Short mmCIF file of C-alpha atoms and ligand atoms in Angstrom, two decimals:
data_model
loop_
_atom_site.label_atom_id
_atom_site.label_comp_id
_atom_site.label_asym_id
_atom_site.label_seq_id
_atom_site.Cartn_x
_atom_site.Cartn_y
_atom_site.Cartn_z
CA MET A 1070 89.92 -124.41 -100.32
CA SER A 1071 87.05 -121.91 -99.82
CA ILE A 1072 86.97 -119.84 -96.69
CA ILE A 1073 83.21 -120.00 -96.58
CA SER A 1074 82.08 -122.43 -93.79
CA THR A 1075 79.20 -123.04 -91.44
CA ASP A 1076 81.45 -124.26 -88.60
CA ILE A 1077 80.61 -122.15 -85.56
CA ALA A 1078 83.13 -123.92 -83.30
CA LYS A 1079 85.96 -122.90 -85.80
CA ALA A 1080 84.68 -119.27 -85.74
CA VAL A 1081 84.80 -119.34 -81.87
CA GLU A 1082 88.42 -120.64 -82.04
CA LEU A 1083 89.61 -118.09 -84.57
CA LEU A 1084 87.94 -115.13 -82.72
CA THR A 1085 89.38 -116.32 -79.49
CA ASN A 1086 92.81 -116.28 -81.13
CA GLU A 1087 92.31 -112.64 -82.05
CA GLU A 1088 91.67 -113.48 -85.79
CA LEU A 1089 88.92 -111.94 -87.83
CA VAL A 1090 85.81 -113.88 -89.05
CA ALA A 1091 83.13 -112.45 -91.34
CA ILE A 1092 79.70 -113.07 -89.87
CA PRO A 1093 76.23 -113.06 -91.18
CA THR A 1094 73.56 -110.68 -89.74
CA GLU A 1095 69.98 -109.87 -90.80
CA THR A 1096 71.24 -106.70 -92.45
CA VAL A 1097 74.66 -107.20 -94.07
CA TYR A 1098 77.71 -109.38 -93.43
CA GLY A 1099 80.07 -107.98 -90.81
CA LEU A 1100 83.85 -108.29 -90.40
CA ALA A 1101 84.14 -109.30 -86.77
CA GLY A 1102 86.77 -109.32 -84.06
CA ASN A 1103 87.03 -109.32 -80.22
CA ILE A 1104 86.31 -105.78 -78.98
CA TYR A 1105 88.97 -106.20 -76.32
CA SER A 1106 91.77 -107.32 -78.73
CA ASP A 1107 93.88 -104.36 -80.15
CA LEU A 1108 95.27 -106.80 -82.66
CA ALA A 1109 91.91 -107.85 -83.98
CA ILE A 1110 90.49 -104.29 -84.03
CA LYS A 1111 93.49 -102.92 -85.87
CA ALA A 1112 93.19 -105.70 -88.40
CA ILE A 1113 89.57 -104.82 -89.01
CA PHE A 1114 90.54 -101.24 -89.89
CA GLU A 1115 93.47 -102.38 -91.98
CA THR A 1116 91.56 -105.13 -93.96
CA LYS A 1117 88.74 -102.67 -94.70
CA GLN A 1118 91.21 -99.78 -95.31
CA ARG A 1119 88.89 -97.80 -93.12
CA PRO A 1120 90.09 -94.61 -91.53
CA PHE A 1121 90.60 -94.78 -87.76
CA PHE A 1122 88.24 -91.84 -87.19
CA ASN A 1123 85.24 -94.02 -88.19
CA PRO A 1124 84.04 -95.91 -85.11
CA LEU A 1125 82.75 -99.52 -85.08
CA ILE A 1126 79.45 -101.11 -83.92
CA VAL A 1127 79.66 -103.49 -80.99
CA HIS A 1128 77.44 -106.67 -81.27
CA ILE A 1129 76.11 -108.25 -78.16
CA PRO A 1130 74.05 -111.45 -77.57
CA SER A 1131 71.10 -109.84 -75.75
CA LEU A 1132 69.84 -106.71 -73.94
CA LYS A 1133 71.26 -108.21 -70.76
CA SER A 1134 74.78 -107.55 -71.95
CA LEU A 1135 74.17 -103.84 -72.51
CA SER A 1136 75.14 -102.82 -69.10
CA SER A 1137 78.74 -104.16 -69.62
CA ILE A 1138 79.14 -101.79 -72.60
CA VAL A 1139 77.39 -98.51 -71.72
CA SER A 1140 77.17 -96.40 -68.62
CA ASN A 1141 73.78 -94.88 -69.05
CA VAL A 1142 70.63 -95.99 -70.80
CA PRO A 1143 67.96 -93.17 -71.41
CA GLU A 1144 64.33 -94.33 -71.12
CA LYS A 1145 63.66 -94.10 -74.83
CA ALA A 1146 66.76 -96.15 -75.62
CA LYS A 1147 65.44 -98.80 -73.37
CA LEU A 1148 62.11 -98.70 -75.16
CA LEU A 1149 63.86 -99.05 -78.61
CA ALA A 1150 65.98 -101.90 -77.37
CA GLU A 1151 63.03 -103.75 -75.95
CA ALA A 1152 61.00 -103.14 -79.14
CA PHE A 1153 63.58 -104.00 -81.78
CA TRP A 1154 66.32 -106.20 -80.34
CA PRO A 1155 67.41 -108.65 -81.68
CA GLY A 1156 67.06 -106.51 -84.80
CA PRO A 1157 68.40 -103.79 -87.02
CA VAL A 1158 68.45 -100.79 -84.61
CA THR A 1159 71.86 -99.58 -83.39
CA LEU A 1160 72.00 -97.38 -80.36
CA VAL A 1161 74.73 -94.84 -79.66
CA LEU A 1162 75.09 -94.45 -75.89
CA LYS A 1163 77.64 -93.17 -73.31
CA LYS A 1164 80.33 -95.84 -73.22
CA LYS A 1165 81.83 -97.50 -70.15
CA ASN A 1166 85.54 -96.73 -69.61
CA THR A 1167 86.37 -100.39 -70.30
CA ILE A 1168 85.50 -99.99 -73.99
CA PRO A 1169 88.65 -99.38 -75.98
CA ASP A 1170 89.13 -95.97 -77.71
CA LEU A 1171 90.02 -97.79 -80.92
CA ILE A 1172 86.36 -99.00 -81.20
CA THR A 1173 84.84 -95.63 -80.64
CA ALA A 1174 87.44 -93.46 -82.47
CA GLY A 1175 88.05 -91.66 -79.17
CA LYS A 1176 84.38 -90.69 -78.74
CA ASN A 1177 82.75 -91.05 -75.32
CA THR A 1178 79.83 -92.85 -76.92
CA VAL A 1179 79.74 -96.38 -78.34
CA ALA A 1180 77.39 -97.87 -81.04
CA VAL A 1181 75.79 -101.17 -80.04
CA ARG A 1182 73.18 -103.67 -81.27
CA VAL A 1183 71.85 -107.18 -80.98
CA PRO A 1184 71.79 -108.67 -84.38
CA ASN A 1185 68.90 -110.89 -85.45
CA HIS A 1186 70.55 -113.98 -87.01
CA PRO A 1187 70.37 -117.39 -85.43
CA ILE A 1188 73.95 -118.37 -86.30
CA THR A 1189 75.57 -115.15 -85.11
CA LEU A 1190 73.40 -115.04 -81.92
CA GLU A 1191 74.69 -118.67 -81.24
CA LEU A 1192 78.23 -117.53 -81.87
CA LEU A 1193 77.86 -114.48 -79.61
CA ASN A 1194 76.37 -116.64 -76.85
CA ARG A 1195 79.41 -118.99 -77.06
CA LEU A 1196 81.91 -116.21 -76.84
CA PRO A 1197 83.05 -114.47 -73.56
CA PHE A 1198 83.45 -111.15 -75.35
CA PRO A 1199 81.35 -108.98 -77.76
CA LEU A 1200 82.25 -108.58 -81.41
CA ALA A 1201 83.06 -105.32 -83.22
CA ALA A 1202 81.81 -105.64 -86.78
CA PRO A 1203 81.61 -103.07 -89.48
CA SER A 1204 80.14 -104.17 -92.81
CA ALA A 1205 82.52 -106.62 -94.56
CA ASN A 1206 83.43 -104.48 -97.54
CA PRO A 1207 86.40 -102.35 -98.40
CA PHE A 1208 85.89 -98.69 -97.28
CA SER A 1209 83.15 -96.99 -99.32
CA SER A 1210 82.25 -99.96 -101.60
CA ILE A 1211 78.95 -101.90 -101.72
CA SER A 1212 78.04 -103.76 -98.55
CA PRO A 1213 77.93 -107.66 -98.75
CA THR A 1214 74.69 -109.53 -98.32
CA THR A 1215 76.02 -112.98 -99.20
CA ALA A 1216 79.12 -114.98 -98.16
CA LYS A 1217 80.17 -114.91 -101.82
CA HIS A 1218 80.15 -111.08 -101.80
CA VAL A 1219 82.57 -111.10 -98.85
CA GLU A 1220 84.74 -113.72 -100.50
CA SER A 1221 85.02 -111.59 -103.64
CA TYR A 1222 86.36 -108.73 -101.38
CA PHE A 1223 88.53 -110.47 -98.81
CA ASP A 1224 89.52 -114.02 -100.04
CA HIS A 1225 93.19 -114.62 -98.77
CA LYS A 1226 92.83 -111.62 -96.48
CA ILE A 1227 90.72 -113.34 -93.80
CA LYS A 1228 90.59 -116.95 -92.65
CA MET A 1229 86.86 -117.60 -92.50
CA ILE A 1230 83.47 -116.41 -93.54
CA LEU A 1231 80.69 -117.90 -91.38
CA ASP A 1232 77.97 -118.70 -93.89
CA GLY A 1233 74.47 -117.74 -92.84
CA GLY A 1234 72.82 -117.44 -96.27
CA ALA A 1235 71.63 -114.27 -97.93
CA CYS A 1236 70.88 -111.42 -95.46
CA LYS A 1237 67.10 -111.00 -95.08
CA SER A 1238 66.86 -107.20 -94.49
CA GLY A 1239 69.68 -106.30 -96.82
CA ILE A 1240 70.52 -102.77 -95.75
CA GLU A 1241 72.38 -101.65 -92.63
CA SER A 1242 70.83 -101.08 -89.24
CA THR A 1243 69.16 -97.75 -88.38
CA ILE A 1244 71.48 -95.80 -86.04
CA VAL A 1245 69.89 -93.89 -83.19
CA GLY A 1246 71.85 -91.53 -80.93
CA PHE A 1247 70.60 -89.40 -78.09
CA GLU A 1248 70.85 -85.72 -77.37
CA ASP A 1249 69.57 -84.67 -73.89
CA ASP A 1250 68.11 -88.14 -73.71
CA GLU A 1251 66.02 -87.59 -76.87
CA PRO A 1252 66.45 -89.87 -79.89
CA VAL A 1253 68.11 -88.59 -83.05
CA ILE A 1254 68.54 -90.71 -86.21
CA TYR A 1255 72.22 -90.61 -87.44
CA ARG A 1256 71.70 -93.19 -90.22
CA LEU A 1257 68.52 -94.38 -91.85
CA GLY A 1258 68.38 -98.16 -92.27
CA SER A 1259 66.47 -101.45 -92.15
CA THR A 1260 64.08 -100.20 -89.36
CA SER A 1261 61.85 -97.57 -90.84
CA LEU A 1262 61.54 -94.11 -89.32
CA GLU A 1263 57.80 -94.85 -89.01
CA ALA A 1264 58.47 -97.94 -86.88
CA ILE A 1265 60.82 -96.09 -84.61
CA GLU A 1266 58.44 -93.25 -84.17
CA GLN A 1267 55.64 -95.64 -83.15
CA VAL A 1268 57.77 -96.56 -80.15
CA VAL A 1269 59.26 -93.23 -79.07
CA GLY A 1270 57.25 -90.52 -80.81
CA LYS A 1271 58.67 -87.94 -83.20
CA VAL A 1272 62.35 -88.34 -83.94
CA LYS A 1273 64.69 -85.85 -85.57
CA ILE A 1274 66.87 -87.04 -88.49
CA LYS A 1275 70.31 -85.35 -88.71
CA ASN A 1276 70.99 -83.93 -92.01
CA LYS A 1277 73.93 -85.16 -93.98
CA LYS A 1278 76.22 -82.40 -92.97
CA GLU A 1279 75.46 -82.64 -89.34
CA SER A 1280 75.56 -86.50 -89.33
CA ASN A 1281 78.99 -86.52 -90.89
CA VAL A 1282 80.14 -85.16 -87.49
CA GLU A 1283 78.11 -87.61 -85.41
CA ALA A 1284 78.53 -90.71 -87.56
CA PRO A 1285 81.69 -90.04 -89.61
CA GLY A 1286 81.00 -93.23 -91.62
CA MET A 1287 78.10 -91.46 -93.30
CA LEU A 1288 80.34 -89.81 -95.82
CA ALA A 1289 78.78 -88.61 -99.03
CA ARG A 1290 80.22 -91.34 -101.24
CA HIS A 1291 79.52 -94.75 -99.73
CA TYR A 1292 77.94 -98.00 -100.67
CA ALA A 1293 79.23 -97.31 -104.18
CA PRO A 1294 79.69 -99.42 -107.34
CA LYS A 1295 82.77 -98.88 -109.45
CA THR A 1296 80.42 -98.11 -112.39
CA ARG A 1297 79.13 -94.52 -112.71
CA THR A 1298 75.61 -94.48 -111.16
CA ILE A 1299 72.88 -92.06 -111.56
CA LEU A 1300 69.73 -91.85 -109.37
CA THR A 1301 66.54 -90.43 -110.97
CA LYS A 1302 62.83 -90.39 -110.95
CA ASN A 1303 62.79 -90.36 -114.67
CA ILE A 1304 64.66 -93.46 -116.13
CA ILE A 1305 63.66 -93.04 -119.71
CA LYS A 1306 64.90 -89.39 -119.80
CA VAL A 1307 68.32 -90.43 -118.47
CA ILE A 1308 68.48 -93.37 -120.84
CA GLU A 1309 67.98 -91.10 -123.72
CA GLU A 1310 70.70 -88.68 -122.58
CA ASN A 1311 73.22 -91.55 -122.33
CA SER A 1312 72.27 -93.46 -125.42
CA SER A 1313 75.85 -94.06 -126.63
CA GLY A 1314 77.00 -96.27 -123.80
CA LYS A 1315 76.07 -99.75 -122.32
CA ILE A 1316 73.30 -99.03 -119.92
CA GLY A 1317 72.13 -100.96 -116.84
CA VAL A 1318 68.98 -100.20 -115.07
CA LEU A 1319 67.91 -100.79 -111.43
CA ALA A 1320 64.13 -100.39 -111.49
CA PHE A 1321 61.78 -100.28 -108.51
CA LYS A 1322 58.63 -102.16 -109.72
CA ASN A 1323 58.12 -101.87 -113.44
CA THR A 1324 60.40 -103.27 -116.12
CA ILE A 1325 61.82 -100.55 -118.26
CA LYS A 1326 61.18 -101.26 -121.92
CA HIS A 1327 63.83 -99.58 -124.00
CA GLU A 1328 66.16 -100.93 -126.66
CA ASN A 1329 69.31 -99.30 -125.20
CA VAL A 1330 69.11 -101.08 -121.91
CA THR A 1331 71.70 -103.87 -121.84
CA PHE A 1332 70.92 -105.37 -118.31
CA GLN A 1333 68.27 -104.66 -115.78
CA ILE A 1334 67.00 -105.69 -112.42
CA VAL A 1335 63.59 -104.95 -110.94
CA LEU A 1336 63.74 -104.79 -107.10
CA SER A 1337 60.04 -105.68 -106.37
CA GLU A 1338 57.35 -106.27 -108.86
CA THR A 1339 54.74 -105.92 -106.10
CA ALA A 1340 56.31 -102.67 -104.91
CA ASN A 1341 57.28 -104.23 -101.58
CA MET A 1342 59.90 -102.10 -99.82
CA GLU A 1343 61.17 -104.87 -97.61
CA GLU A 1344 61.79 -107.04 -100.76
CA ALA A 1345 63.45 -104.13 -102.52
CA ALA A 1346 65.82 -103.53 -99.51
CA SER A 1347 66.75 -107.13 -99.31
CA LYS A 1348 67.67 -107.24 -103.08
CA LEU A 1349 69.30 -103.83 -103.33
CA TYR A 1350 73.01 -104.60 -102.67
CA ASP A 1351 73.03 -107.89 -104.55
CA ALA A 1352 71.48 -106.06 -107.54
CA LEU A 1353 74.21 -103.37 -107.37
CA HIS A 1354 76.94 -106.17 -107.12
CA GLN A 1355 75.39 -107.85 -110.17
CA LEU A 1356 75.14 -104.58 -112.18
CA ASP A 1357 78.74 -103.61 -111.30
CA GLU A 1358 80.01 -106.91 -112.72
CA LYS A 1359 78.51 -106.39 -116.14
CA ASN A 1360 81.03 -103.93 -117.54
CA LEU A 1361 78.40 -101.25 -118.14
CA ASP A 1362 79.16 -97.61 -118.84
CA ILE A 1363 76.44 -96.42 -116.57
CA ILE A 1364 73.96 -97.74 -114.02
CA ILE A 1365 70.62 -95.88 -113.84
CA ALA A 1366 68.75 -96.38 -110.61
CA GLU A 1367 65.17 -95.39 -109.99
CA LYS A 1368 64.34 -93.20 -107.10
CA LEU A 1369 61.81 -94.98 -104.75
CA PRO A 1370 58.70 -93.45 -103.10
CA THR A 1371 59.89 -91.80 -99.92
CA LYS A 1372 57.78 -93.74 -97.48
CA GLY A 1373 58.91 -96.55 -95.07
CA LEU A 1374 62.17 -98.20 -96.19
CA GLY A 1375 61.98 -96.23 -99.43
CA LYS A 1376 63.70 -93.41 -97.61
CA SER A 1377 66.55 -95.74 -96.44
CA ILE A 1378 66.96 -97.15 -99.89
CA ASN A 1379 67.16 -93.73 -101.50
CA ASP A 1380 69.74 -92.67 -98.88
CA ARG A 1381 71.92 -95.55 -99.92
CA LEU A 1382 71.35 -94.97 -103.66
CA SER A 1383 72.16 -91.37 -103.36
CA ARG A 1384 75.49 -92.11 -101.65
CA ALA A 1385 76.20 -94.75 -104.33
CA THR A 1386 75.94 -92.03 -107.03
CA LYS A 1387 78.29 -89.50 -105.56
CA GLN A 1388 81.61 -89.21 -107.48
O1 LIG B 1466 73.65 -103.36 -89.92
C1 LIG B 1466 74.67 -102.87 -89.50
O2 LIG B 1466 74.78 -101.85 -88.78
C2 LIG B 1466 76.02 -103.52 -89.96
C3 LIG B 1466 76.06 -104.95 -89.38
C4 LIG B 1466 77.37 -105.73 -89.65
O3 LIG B 1466 75.81 -104.94 -87.96
N1 LIG B 1466 77.15 -102.82 -89.55
C5 LIG B 1466 77.55 -101.61 -90.09
O4 LIG B 1466 78.74 -101.13 -89.65
O5 LIG B 1466 76.88 -101.09 -90.93
P1 LIG B 1466 79.60 -99.92 -90.34
O6 LIG B 1466 80.82 -99.84 -89.59
O7 LIG B 1466 79.63 -100.18 -91.75
O8 LIG B 1466 78.73 -98.62 -90.01
C6 LIG B 1466 78.75 -98.20 -88.63
C7 LIG B 1466 78.28 -96.82 -88.62
C8 LIG B 1466 79.35 -95.82 -89.16
O9 LIG B 1466 78.65 -94.90 -89.98
C9 LIG B 1466 79.91 -95.19 -87.88
O10 LIG B 1466 80.36 -93.95 -88.09
C10 LIG B 1466 78.73 -95.18 -86.97
O11 LIG B 1466 78.15 -96.43 -87.16
N2 LIG B 1466 79.10 -95.15 -85.53
C11 LIG B 1466 79.82 -96.11 -84.87
N3 LIG B 1466 80.03 -95.71 -83.64
C12 LIG B 1466 79.53 -94.48 -83.48
C13 LIG B 1466 79.47 -93.50 -82.47
N4 LIG B 1466 79.93 -93.64 -81.24
N5 LIG B 1466 78.78 -92.35 -82.71
C14 LIG B 1466 78.25 -92.10 -83.92
N6 LIG B 1466 78.26 -92.96 -84.96
C15 LIG B 1466 78.90 -94.10 -84.77
MG1 LIG B 1467 79.66 -99.98 -93.80
#
């Protein structure tokens, strides 16, 4: 029997019994457990084969619950929460002592967000505890944007995937930390830098090296297909350099016309970044299943979500 189900009551029961349930969000599917259950949290790390030094995001039902998780909310954090929650912005704030060290990898900060998905909001409202949920994929592989993706990773390893359809935003939340109460972006994501700056003014982005320290999950190789992947502005040139193998192409808006291409996906024919983001991981999953020798991905224009998409693609290409 399939573990994919829409039964919220069953998800409540499993989570209450310290089991894991994969949950839909607007960004990607998460692998969720009770933040106060050592058993559940350890199972999350074990199931994902995620190193314990990489902390988890806490999911709460509304801004009202924030005060039970964090001890201090800088003014600009409040502005961001009011502007984007429920939605794909994760805030890293000083944690309350009641938040277990396992969640935060021993840090004195905790990452927290209100996801924007009706089914998961309903679930969070029915539970007396928040949910820790990293993306529901094995460590460093492509994040899941459908219940089927999760099933292909974790069938037999978890008891239930709560089905909420395909994720609308399609890439992870944007993570914002605070240094001297000023916002700093640790991970680009589904909320564009421009949208964040409209609310709080100019924001610094940590470069990769620095952000490895702040958000250890942002390792160079991440979100990666098993197939060798190359990111380029000049697809035709890379096709010609690799003409002996089976080639897959991930194009932004224009179909690549070249006889050596075996399989290709165009992310958005109208050059719409939101559409491209929502299709990105499913496209990588599909390309990865085609037994190709190489996936050639086109670099997007670096505005709006293009920056976040390029960030994910560049991590997908690291060996
Ligand atoms: O959209 C999302 O954020 C999805 C959905 C399921 O909510 N979740 C997600 O979780 O992407 P995960 O675990 O795959 O990525 C969480 C990132 C990691 O890079 C981790 O290092 C960082 O958040 N993080 C968590 N707690 C942190 C903290 N206290 N300080 C800095 N970074 C933190
Ligand atoms: Mg992840």
